[in-house]
mmCIF file of N, CA and C in Angstrom:
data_model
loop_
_atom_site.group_PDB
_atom_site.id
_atom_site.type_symbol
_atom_site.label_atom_id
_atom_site.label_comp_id
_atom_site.label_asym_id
_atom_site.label_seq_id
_atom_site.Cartn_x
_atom_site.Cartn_y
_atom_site.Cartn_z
ATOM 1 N N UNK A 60 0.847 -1.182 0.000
ATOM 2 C CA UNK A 60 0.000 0.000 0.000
ATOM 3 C C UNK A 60 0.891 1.242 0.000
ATOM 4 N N UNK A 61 0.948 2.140 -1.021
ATOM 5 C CA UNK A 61 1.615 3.571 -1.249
ATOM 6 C C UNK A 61 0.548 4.165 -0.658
ATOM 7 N N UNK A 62 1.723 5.482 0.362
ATOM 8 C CA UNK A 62 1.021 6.223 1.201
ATOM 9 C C UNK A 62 1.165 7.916 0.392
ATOM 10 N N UNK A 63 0.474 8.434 0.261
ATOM 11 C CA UNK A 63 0.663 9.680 -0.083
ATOM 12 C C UNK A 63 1.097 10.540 0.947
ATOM 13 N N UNK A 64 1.786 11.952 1.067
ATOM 14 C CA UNK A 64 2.019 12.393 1.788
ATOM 15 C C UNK A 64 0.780 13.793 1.644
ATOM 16 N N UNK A 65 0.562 14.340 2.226
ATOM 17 C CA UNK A 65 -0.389 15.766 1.388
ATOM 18 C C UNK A 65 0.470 17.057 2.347
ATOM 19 N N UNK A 66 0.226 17.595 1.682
ATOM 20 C CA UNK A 66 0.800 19.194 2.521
ATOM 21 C C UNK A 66 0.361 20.921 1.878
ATOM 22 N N UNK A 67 0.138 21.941 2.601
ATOM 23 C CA UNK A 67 -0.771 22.760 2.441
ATOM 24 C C UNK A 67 0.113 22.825 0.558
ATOM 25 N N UNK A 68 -1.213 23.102 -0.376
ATOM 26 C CA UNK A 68 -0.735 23.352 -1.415
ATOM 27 C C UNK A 68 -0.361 22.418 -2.408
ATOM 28 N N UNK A 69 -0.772 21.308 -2.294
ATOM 29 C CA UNK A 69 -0.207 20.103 -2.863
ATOM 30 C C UNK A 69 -1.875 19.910 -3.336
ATOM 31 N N UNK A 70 -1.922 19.333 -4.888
ATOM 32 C CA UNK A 70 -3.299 19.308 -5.768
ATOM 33 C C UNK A 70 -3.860 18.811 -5.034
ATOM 34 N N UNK A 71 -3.484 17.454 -4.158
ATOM 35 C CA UNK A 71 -4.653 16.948 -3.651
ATOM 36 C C UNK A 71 -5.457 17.403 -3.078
ATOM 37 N N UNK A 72 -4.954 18.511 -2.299
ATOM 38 C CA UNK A 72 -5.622 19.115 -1.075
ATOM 39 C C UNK A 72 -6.635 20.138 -1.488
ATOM 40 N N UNK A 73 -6.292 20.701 -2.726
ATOM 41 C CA UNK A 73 -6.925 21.433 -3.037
ATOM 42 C C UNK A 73 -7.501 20.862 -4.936
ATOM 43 N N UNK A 74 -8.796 20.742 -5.049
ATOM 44 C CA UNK A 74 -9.436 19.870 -6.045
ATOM 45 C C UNK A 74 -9.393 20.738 -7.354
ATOM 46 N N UNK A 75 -9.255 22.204 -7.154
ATOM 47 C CA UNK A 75 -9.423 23.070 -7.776
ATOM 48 C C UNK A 75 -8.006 23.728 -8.548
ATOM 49 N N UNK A 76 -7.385 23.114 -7.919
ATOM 50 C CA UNK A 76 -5.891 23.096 -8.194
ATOM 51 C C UNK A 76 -5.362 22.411 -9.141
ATOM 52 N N UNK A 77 -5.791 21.237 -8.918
ATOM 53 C CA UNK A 77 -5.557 20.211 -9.806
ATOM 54 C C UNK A 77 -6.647 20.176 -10.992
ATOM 55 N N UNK A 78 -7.310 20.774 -10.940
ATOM 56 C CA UNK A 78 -8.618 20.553 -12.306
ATOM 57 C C UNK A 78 -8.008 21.355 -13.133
ATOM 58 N N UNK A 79 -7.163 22.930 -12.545
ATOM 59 C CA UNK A 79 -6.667 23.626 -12.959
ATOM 60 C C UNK A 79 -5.470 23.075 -13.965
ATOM 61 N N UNK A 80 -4.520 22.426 -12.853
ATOM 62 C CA UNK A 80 -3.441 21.927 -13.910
ATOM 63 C C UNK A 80 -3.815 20.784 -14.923
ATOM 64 N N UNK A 81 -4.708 20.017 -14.639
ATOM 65 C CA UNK A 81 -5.402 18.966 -15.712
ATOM 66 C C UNK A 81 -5.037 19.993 -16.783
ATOM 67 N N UNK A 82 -6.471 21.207 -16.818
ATOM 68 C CA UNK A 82 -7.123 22.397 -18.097
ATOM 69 C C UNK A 82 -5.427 22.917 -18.737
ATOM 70 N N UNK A 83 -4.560 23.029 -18.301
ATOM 71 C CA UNK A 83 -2.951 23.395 -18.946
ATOM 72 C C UNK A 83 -2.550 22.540 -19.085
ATOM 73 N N UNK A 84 -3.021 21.591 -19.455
ATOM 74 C CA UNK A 84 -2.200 20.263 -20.291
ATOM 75 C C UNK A 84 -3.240 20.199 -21.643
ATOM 76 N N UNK A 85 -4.090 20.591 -21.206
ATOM 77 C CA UNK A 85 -5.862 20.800 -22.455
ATOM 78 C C UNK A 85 -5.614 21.405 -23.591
ATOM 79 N N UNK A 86 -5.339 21.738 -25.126
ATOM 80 C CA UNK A 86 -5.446 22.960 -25.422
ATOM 81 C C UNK A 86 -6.999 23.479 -25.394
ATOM 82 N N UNK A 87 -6.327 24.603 -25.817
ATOM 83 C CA UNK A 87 -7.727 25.586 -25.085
ATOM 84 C C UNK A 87 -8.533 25.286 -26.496
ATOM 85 N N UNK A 88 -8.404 25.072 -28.062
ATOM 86 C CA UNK A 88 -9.528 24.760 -28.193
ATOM 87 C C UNK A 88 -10.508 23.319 -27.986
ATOM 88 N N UNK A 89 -9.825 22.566 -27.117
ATOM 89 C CA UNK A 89 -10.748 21.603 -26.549
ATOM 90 C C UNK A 89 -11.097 21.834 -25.064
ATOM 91 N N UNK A 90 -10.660 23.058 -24.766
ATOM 92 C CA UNK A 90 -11.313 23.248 -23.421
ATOM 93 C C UNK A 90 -12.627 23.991 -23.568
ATOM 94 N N UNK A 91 -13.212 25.089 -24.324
ATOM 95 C CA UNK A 91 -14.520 24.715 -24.570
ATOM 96 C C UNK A 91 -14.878 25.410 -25.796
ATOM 97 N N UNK A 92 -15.732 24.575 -26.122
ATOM 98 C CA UNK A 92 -16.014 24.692 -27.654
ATOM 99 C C UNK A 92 -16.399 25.903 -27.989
ATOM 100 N N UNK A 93 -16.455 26.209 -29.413
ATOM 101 C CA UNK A 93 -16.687 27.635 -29.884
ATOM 102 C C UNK A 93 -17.766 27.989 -29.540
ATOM 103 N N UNK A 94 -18.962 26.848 -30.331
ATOM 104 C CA UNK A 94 -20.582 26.987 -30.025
ATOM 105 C C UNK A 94 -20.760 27.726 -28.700
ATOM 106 N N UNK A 95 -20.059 27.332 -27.606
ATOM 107 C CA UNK A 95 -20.751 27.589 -26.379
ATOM 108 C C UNK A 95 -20.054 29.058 -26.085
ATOM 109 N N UNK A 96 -19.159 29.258 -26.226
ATOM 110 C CA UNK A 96 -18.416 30.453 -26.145
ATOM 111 C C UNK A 96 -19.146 31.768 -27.546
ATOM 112 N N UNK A 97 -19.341 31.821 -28.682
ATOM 113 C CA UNK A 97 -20.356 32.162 -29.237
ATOM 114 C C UNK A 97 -22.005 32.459 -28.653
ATOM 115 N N UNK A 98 -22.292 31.020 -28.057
ATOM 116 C CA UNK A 98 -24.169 31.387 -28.010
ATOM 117 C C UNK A 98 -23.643 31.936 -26.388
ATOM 118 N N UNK A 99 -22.901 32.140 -25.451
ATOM 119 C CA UNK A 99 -22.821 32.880 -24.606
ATOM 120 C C UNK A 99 -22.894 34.345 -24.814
ATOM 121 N N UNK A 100 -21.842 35.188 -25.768
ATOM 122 C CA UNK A 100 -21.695 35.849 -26.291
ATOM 123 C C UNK A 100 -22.953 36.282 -27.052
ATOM 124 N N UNK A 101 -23.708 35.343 -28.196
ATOM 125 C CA UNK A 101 -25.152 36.078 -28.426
ATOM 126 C C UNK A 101 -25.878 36.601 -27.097
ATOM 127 N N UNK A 102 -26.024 35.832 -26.308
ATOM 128 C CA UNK A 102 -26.804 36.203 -25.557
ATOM 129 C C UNK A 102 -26.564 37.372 -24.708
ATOM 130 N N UNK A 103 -25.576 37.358 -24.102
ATOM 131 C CA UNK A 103 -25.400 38.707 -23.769
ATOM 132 C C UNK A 103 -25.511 40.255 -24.522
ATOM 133 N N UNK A 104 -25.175 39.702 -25.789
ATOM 134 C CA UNK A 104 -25.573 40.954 -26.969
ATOM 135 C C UNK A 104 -27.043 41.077 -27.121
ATOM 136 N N UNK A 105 -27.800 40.468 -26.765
ATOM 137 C CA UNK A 105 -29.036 39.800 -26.928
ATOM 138 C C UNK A 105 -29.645 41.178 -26.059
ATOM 139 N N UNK A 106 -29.378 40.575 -24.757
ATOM 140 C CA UNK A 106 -29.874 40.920 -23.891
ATOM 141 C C UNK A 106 -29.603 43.054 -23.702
ATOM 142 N N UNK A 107 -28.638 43.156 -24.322
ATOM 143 C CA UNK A 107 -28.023 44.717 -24.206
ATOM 144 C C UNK A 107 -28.765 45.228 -25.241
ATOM 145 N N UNK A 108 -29.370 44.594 -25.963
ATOM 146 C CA UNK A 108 -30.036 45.138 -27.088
ATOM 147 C C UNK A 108 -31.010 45.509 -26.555
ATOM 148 N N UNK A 109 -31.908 44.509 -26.004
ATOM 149 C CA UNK A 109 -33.345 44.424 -25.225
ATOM 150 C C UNK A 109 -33.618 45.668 -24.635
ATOM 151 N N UNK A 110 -32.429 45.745 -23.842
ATOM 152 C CA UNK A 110 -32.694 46.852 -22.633
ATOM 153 C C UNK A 110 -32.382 47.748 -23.054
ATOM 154 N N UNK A 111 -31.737 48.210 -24.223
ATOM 155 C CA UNK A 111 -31.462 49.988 -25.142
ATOM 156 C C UNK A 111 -32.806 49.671 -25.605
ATOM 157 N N UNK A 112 -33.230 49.121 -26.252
ATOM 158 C CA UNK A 112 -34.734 48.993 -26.761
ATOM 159 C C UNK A 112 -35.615 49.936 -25.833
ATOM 160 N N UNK A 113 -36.169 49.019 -24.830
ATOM 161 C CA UNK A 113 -36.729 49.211 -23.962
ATOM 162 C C UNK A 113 -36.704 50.516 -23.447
ATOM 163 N N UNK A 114 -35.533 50.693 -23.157
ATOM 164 C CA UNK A 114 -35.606 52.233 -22.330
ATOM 165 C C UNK A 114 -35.603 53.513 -23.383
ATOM 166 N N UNK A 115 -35.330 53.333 -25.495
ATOM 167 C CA UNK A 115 -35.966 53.864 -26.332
ATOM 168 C C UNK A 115 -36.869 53.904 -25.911
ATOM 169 N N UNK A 116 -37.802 53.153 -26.084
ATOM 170 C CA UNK A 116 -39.386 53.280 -25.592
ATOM 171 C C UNK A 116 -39.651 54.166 -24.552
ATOM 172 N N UNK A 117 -38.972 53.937 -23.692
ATOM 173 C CA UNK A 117 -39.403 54.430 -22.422
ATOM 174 C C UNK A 117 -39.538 56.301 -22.227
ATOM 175 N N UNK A 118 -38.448 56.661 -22.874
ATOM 176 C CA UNK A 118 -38.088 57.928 -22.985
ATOM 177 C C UNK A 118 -39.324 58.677 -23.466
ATOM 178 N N UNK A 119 -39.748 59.067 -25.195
ATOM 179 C CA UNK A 119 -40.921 59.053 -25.394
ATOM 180 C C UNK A 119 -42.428 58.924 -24.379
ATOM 181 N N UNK A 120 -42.442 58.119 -24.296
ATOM 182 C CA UNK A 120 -43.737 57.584 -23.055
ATOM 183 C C UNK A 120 -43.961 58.912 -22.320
ATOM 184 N N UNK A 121 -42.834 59.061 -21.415
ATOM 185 C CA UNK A 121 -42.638 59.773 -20.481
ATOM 186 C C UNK A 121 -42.766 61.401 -21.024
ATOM 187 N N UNK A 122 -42.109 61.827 -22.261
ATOM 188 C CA UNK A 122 -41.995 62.988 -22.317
ATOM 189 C C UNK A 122 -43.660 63.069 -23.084
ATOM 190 N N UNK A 123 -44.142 62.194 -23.762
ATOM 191 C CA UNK A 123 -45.618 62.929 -23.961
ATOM 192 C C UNK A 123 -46.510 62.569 -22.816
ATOM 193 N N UNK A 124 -46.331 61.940 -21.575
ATOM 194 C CA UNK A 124 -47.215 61.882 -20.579
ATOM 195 C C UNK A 124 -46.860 63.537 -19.999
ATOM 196 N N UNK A 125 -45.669 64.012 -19.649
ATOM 197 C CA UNK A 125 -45.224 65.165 -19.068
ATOM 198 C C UNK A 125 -46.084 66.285 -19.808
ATOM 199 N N UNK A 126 -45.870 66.234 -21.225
ATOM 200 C CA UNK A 126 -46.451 67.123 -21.973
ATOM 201 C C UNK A 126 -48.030 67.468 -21.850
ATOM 202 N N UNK A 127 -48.634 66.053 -21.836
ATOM 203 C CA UNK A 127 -50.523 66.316 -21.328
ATOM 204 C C UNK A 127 -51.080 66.784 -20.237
ATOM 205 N N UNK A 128 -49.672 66.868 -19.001
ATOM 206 C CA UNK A 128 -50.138 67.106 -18.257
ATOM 207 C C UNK A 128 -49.549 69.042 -18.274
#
């Protein structure tokens, strides 16, 4: 039976460490695919659109409610 030794800083101890050095042995384009890195990216453009939209709208609204009154 091989005994490991562990000590502060050593992958084992820390899981996140080691997933880390796994991902630098990875190249990066198999660490994650374009698709997903892309439809992330739509979406956030997505979403910045929405909300300039929206608050277009909003502006208007407001200045002919101000105006009737």
């Amino acid at each position: 039976m091989r005994v490991m030794l562990l000590w502060p800083g050593s992958p084992e101890c820390y899981p996140t460490v080691a997933r880390a050095a796994a991902m630098l042995t990875i190249s990066p384009c198999c660490r994650r695919s374009a698709g997903r890195r892309n439809a992330r990216r739509a979406a956030v453009a997505h979403a910045g659109r929405r909300h300039a939209r929206r608050a277009a709208l909003a502006v208007p609204a407001t200045a002919t409610l101000a105006v009737t009154l």
